Amino acid sequence: QVQLVESGGGLVQPGGSLRLSCAASGSIIRVNDMGWFRQTPGKQRELVASITSGGRTNYADSVKGRFAISRDYAKNTVFLQMSSLKPEDTAVYYCNANIVASVTGGYWGQGTQVTVSS
């Protein structure tokens, strides 16, 4: 009943920008915290940024000052604006949300590839 659909990934040159979006849909009662994670082959999935239902944000040290997380409460959508991208940012990015529904808990998007290369 609940799903998260991501979009916005792609290939970008170093120093460029991308904006990721993730929309939650279904029989949702409430969306609590939302966030973005990323993962590269052989590495554990790591938290990039998160935002609470009250709008409090948190960022990994590696992206502070370059990435910005925001959300559209009416559309149950979370965004990740990525600027000054570096090759080290290359990864599959996953959105995550804690959602109150018939089955309450954490939900994950399918992942979207971000590649930073010249």
PDB file of C-alpha atoms in Angstrom:
ATOM      1  CA  GLN A   1       0.000   0.000   0.000  1.00  0.00           C
ATOM      2  CA  VAL A   2       2.916   2.349   0.671  1.00  0.00           C
ATOM      3  CA  GLN A   3       5.718   2.989  -1.758  1.00  0.00           C
ATOM      4  CA  LEU A   4       8.543   5.469  -2.271  1.00  0.00           C
ATOM      5  CA  VAL A   5       9.425   6.503  -5.814  1.00  0.00           C
ATOM      6  CA  GLU A   6      12.736   8.247  -6.482  1.00  0.00           C
ATOM      7  CA  SER A   7      13.856  10.344  -9.415  1.00  0.00           C
ATOM      8  CA  GLY A   8      16.548  12.814 -10.415  1.00  0.00           C
ATOM      9  CA  GLY A   9      19.691  10.718 -10.594  1.00  0.00           C
ATOM     10  CA  GLY A  10      22.066  10.769 -13.518  1.00  0.00           C
ATOM     11  CA  LEU A  11      25.521  11.638 -14.804  1.00  0.00           C
ATOM     12  CA  VAL A  12      27.001  14.998 -13.896  1.00  0.00           C
ATOM     13  CA  GLN A  13      30.437  16.607 -14.159  1.00  0.00           C
ATOM     14  CA  PRO A  14      32.464  17.461 -11.053  1.00  0.00           C
ATOM     15  CA  GLY A  15      31.250  20.746  -9.633  1.00  0.00           C
ATOM     16  CA  GLY A  16      27.792  20.253 -11.067  1.00  0.00           C
ATOM     17  CA  SER A  17      24.437  19.909  -9.371  1.00  0.00           C
ATOM     18  CA  LEU A  18      21.583  17.443  -9.192  1.00  0.00           C
ATOM     19  CA  ARG A  19      18.268  17.440  -7.386  1.00  0.00           C
ATOM     20  CA  LEU A  20      16.832  14.158  -6.177  1.00  0.00           C
ATOM     21  CA  SER A  21      13.216  13.692  -5.209  1.00  0.00           C
ATOM     22  CA  CYS A  22      11.319  10.914  -3.482  1.00  0.00           C
ATOM     23  CA  ALA A  23       7.557  10.781  -3.120  1.00  0.00           C
ATOM     24  CA  ALA A  24       5.696   8.549  -0.703  1.00  0.00           C
ATOM     25  CA  SER A  25       2.255   7.376  -1.760  1.00  0.00           C
ATOM     26  CA  GLY A  26      -0.437   4.979  -0.621  1.00  0.00           C
ATOM     27  CA  SER A  27      -2.676   4.709   2.410  1.00  0.00           C
ATOM     28  CA  ILE A  28      -0.529   6.932   4.575  1.00  0.00           C
ATOM     29  CA  ILE A  29      -1.639   8.188   7.941  1.00  0.00           C
ATOM     30  CA  ARG A  30       1.501  10.150   8.733  1.00  0.00           C
ATOM     31  CA  VAL A  31       5.065  10.500   7.465  1.00  0.00           C
ATOM     32  CA  ASN A  32       7.592  10.966  10.219  1.00  0.00           C
ATOM     33  CA  ASP A  33      11.334  11.284   9.589  1.00  0.00           C
ATOM     34  CA  MET A  34      12.626  11.131   6.020  1.00  0.00           C
ATOM     35  CA  GLY A  35      16.161  10.802   4.785  1.00  0.00           C
ATOM     36  CA  TRP A  36      18.659   9.973   2.084  1.00  0.00           C
ATOM     37  CA  PHE A  37      21.269   7.228   2.188  1.00  0.00           C
ATOM     38  CA  ARG A  38      23.910   6.230  -0.322  1.00  0.00           C
ATOM     39  CA  GLN A  39      25.863   3.091  -1.058  1.00  0.00           C
ATOM     40  CA  THR A  40      28.808   2.115  -3.239  1.00  0.00           C
ATOM     41  CA  PRO A  41      29.901  -1.451  -4.055  1.00  0.00           C
ATOM     42  CA  GLY A  42      31.565  -3.105  -1.095  1.00  0.00           C
ATOM     43  CA  LYS A  43      30.557  -0.400   1.352  1.00  0.00           C
ATOM     44  CA  GLN A  44      27.831  -0.187   3.950  1.00  0.00           C
ATOM     45  CA  ARG A  45      24.891   2.068   3.240  1.00  0.00           C
ATOM     46  CA  GLU A  46      25.482   5.423   4.938  1.00  0.00           C
ATOM     47  CA  LEU A  47      23.237   8.262   5.986  1.00  0.00           C
ATOM     48  CA  VAL A  48      23.633  11.392   3.877  1.00  0.00           C
ATOM     49  CA  ALA A  49      20.922  13.639   5.274  1.00  0.00           C
ATOM     50  CA  SER A  50      17.714  13.423   7.243  1.00  0.00           C
ATOM     51  CA  ILE A  51      14.802  15.659   8.108  1.00  0.00           C
ATOM     52  CA  THR A  52      12.233  15.191  10.844  1.00  0.00           C
ATOM     53  CA  SER A  53       8.515  15.828  10.653  1.00  0.00           C
ATOM     54  CA  GLY A  54       9.255  19.116  12.400  1.00  0.00           C
ATOM     55  CA  GLY A  55      11.854  20.151   9.843  1.00  0.00           C
ATOM     56  CA  ARG A  56      15.020  19.519  11.836  1.00  0.00           C
ATOM     57  CA  THR A  57      17.860  18.497   9.510  1.00  0.00           C
ATOM     58  CA  ASN A  58      21.020  16.479   9.918  1.00  0.00           C
ATOM     59  CA  TYR A  59      23.891  15.985   7.466  1.00  0.00           C
ATOM     60  CA  ALA A  60      26.901  13.775   7.121  1.00  0.00           C
ATOM     61  CA  ASP A  61      30.110  15.750   7.580  1.00  0.00           C
ATOM     62  CA  SER A  62      31.189  14.921   4.038  1.00  0.00           C
ATOM     63  CA  VAL A  63      28.235  16.772   2.491  1.00  0.00           C
ATOM     64  CA  LYS A  64      27.707  19.688   4.860  1.00  0.00           C
ATOM     65  CA  GLY A  65      27.596  22.965   2.981  1.00  0.00           C
ATOM     66  CA  ARG A  66      27.068  21.226  -0.351  1.00  0.00           C
ATOM     67  CA  PHE A  67      23.815  19.281   0.029  1.00  0.00           C
ATOM     68  CA  ALA A  68      20.448  20.482   1.273  1.00  0.00           C
ATOM     69  CA  ILE A  69      17.500  18.334   2.281  1.00  0.00           C
ATOM     70  CA  SER A  70      13.937  19.623   2.239  1.00  0.00           C
ATOM     71  CA  ARG A  71      10.408  18.272   2.082  1.00  0.00           C
ATOM     72  CA  ASP A  72       6.969  19.072   0.738  1.00  0.00           C
ATOM     73  CA  TYR A  73       4.601  18.059   3.501  1.00  0.00           C
ATOM     74  CA  ALA A  74       1.483  18.261   1.349  1.00  0.00           C
ATOM     75  CA  LYS A  75       2.930  15.868  -1.233  1.00  0.00           C
ATOM     76  CA  ASN A  76       4.837  13.592   1.163  1.00  0.00           C
ATOM     77  CA  THR A  77       7.962  14.274  -0.840  1.00  0.00           C
ATOM     78  CA  VAL A  78      11.578  14.695   0.235  1.00  0.00           C
ATOM     79  CA  PHE A  79      14.255  16.380  -1.866  1.00  0.00           C
ATOM     80  CA  LEU A  80      18.023  16.389  -1.876  1.00  0.00           C
ATOM     81  CA  GLN A  81      19.678  19.329  -3.615  1.00  0.00           C
ATOM     82  CA  MET A  82      23.271  18.368  -4.365  1.00  0.00           C
ATOM     83  CA  SER A  83      25.771  21.036  -5.378  1.00  0.00           C
ATOM     84  CA  SER A  84      29.531  21.162  -5.909  1.00  0.00           C
ATOM     85  CA  LEU A  85      29.445  17.462  -6.622  1.00  0.00           C
ATOM     86  CA  LYS A  86      32.629  15.438  -6.343  1.00  0.00           C
ATOM     87  CA  PRO A  87      33.569  12.053  -7.817  1.00  0.00           C
ATOM     88  CA  GLU A  88      33.437  10.713  -4.253  1.00  0.00           C
ATOM     89  CA  ASP A  89      29.696  11.420  -4.251  1.00  0.00           C
ATOM     90  CA  THR A  90      29.164   8.724  -6.873  1.00  0.00           C
ATOM     91  CA  ALA A  91      26.810   6.140  -5.402  1.00  0.00           C
ATOM     92  CA  VAL A  92      23.332   4.717  -5.478  1.00  0.00           C
ATOM     93  CA  TYR A  93      21.135   7.019  -3.447  1.00  0.00           C
ATOM     94  CA  TYR A  94      18.177   5.642  -1.508  1.00  0.00           C
ATOM     95  CA  CYS A  95      15.398   7.543   0.185  1.00  0.00           C
ATOM     96  CA  ASN A  96      13.950   6.322   3.444  1.00  0.00           C
ATOM     97  CA  ALA A  97      10.931   7.281   5.488  1.00  0.00           C
ATOM     98  CA  ASN A  98       9.305   6.235   8.717  1.00  0.00           C
ATOM     99  CA  ILE A  99       5.620   6.036   7.879  1.00  0.00           C
ATOM    100  CA  VAL A 100       2.523   5.430   9.949  1.00  0.00           C
ATOM    101  CA  ALA A 101       0.188   3.245   7.888  1.00  0.00           C
ATOM    102  CA  SER A 102      -1.533  -0.134   8.139  1.00  0.00           C
ATOM    103  CA  VAL A 103       2.014  -1.470   8.419  1.00  0.00           C
ATOM    104  CA  THR A 104       4.062   1.084  10.301  1.00  0.00           C
ATOM    105  CA  GLY A 105       7.803   1.306  10.008  1.00  0.00           C
ATOM    106  CA  GLY A 106      10.655   2.127   7.685  1.00  0.00           C
ATOM    107  CA  TYR A 107      10.191   2.179   3.932  1.00  0.00           C
ATOM    108  CA  TRP A 108      12.857   2.399   1.222  1.00  0.00           C
ATOM    109  CA  GLY A 109      12.928   3.703  -2.299  1.00  0.00           C
ATOM    110  CA  GLN A 110      14.330   1.645  -5.158  1.00  0.00           C
ATOM    111  CA  GLY A 111      17.547   3.653  -5.387  1.00  0.00           C
ATOM    112  CA  THR A 112      18.793   6.035  -8.047  1.00  0.00           C
ATOM    113  CA  GLN A 113      22.305   6.141  -9.501  1.00  0.00           C
ATOM    114  CA  VAL A 114      24.339   9.328  -9.206  1.00  0.00           C
ATOM    115  CA  THR A 115      27.599   9.370 -11.147  1.00  0.00           C
ATOM    116  CA  VAL A 116      30.001  12.296 -10.917  1.00  0.00           C
ATOM    117  CA  SER A 117      32.618  12.080 -13.644  1.00  0.00           C
ATOM    118  CA  SER A 118      34.244  14.114 -16.370  1.00  0.00           C
TER     119      SER A 118
END
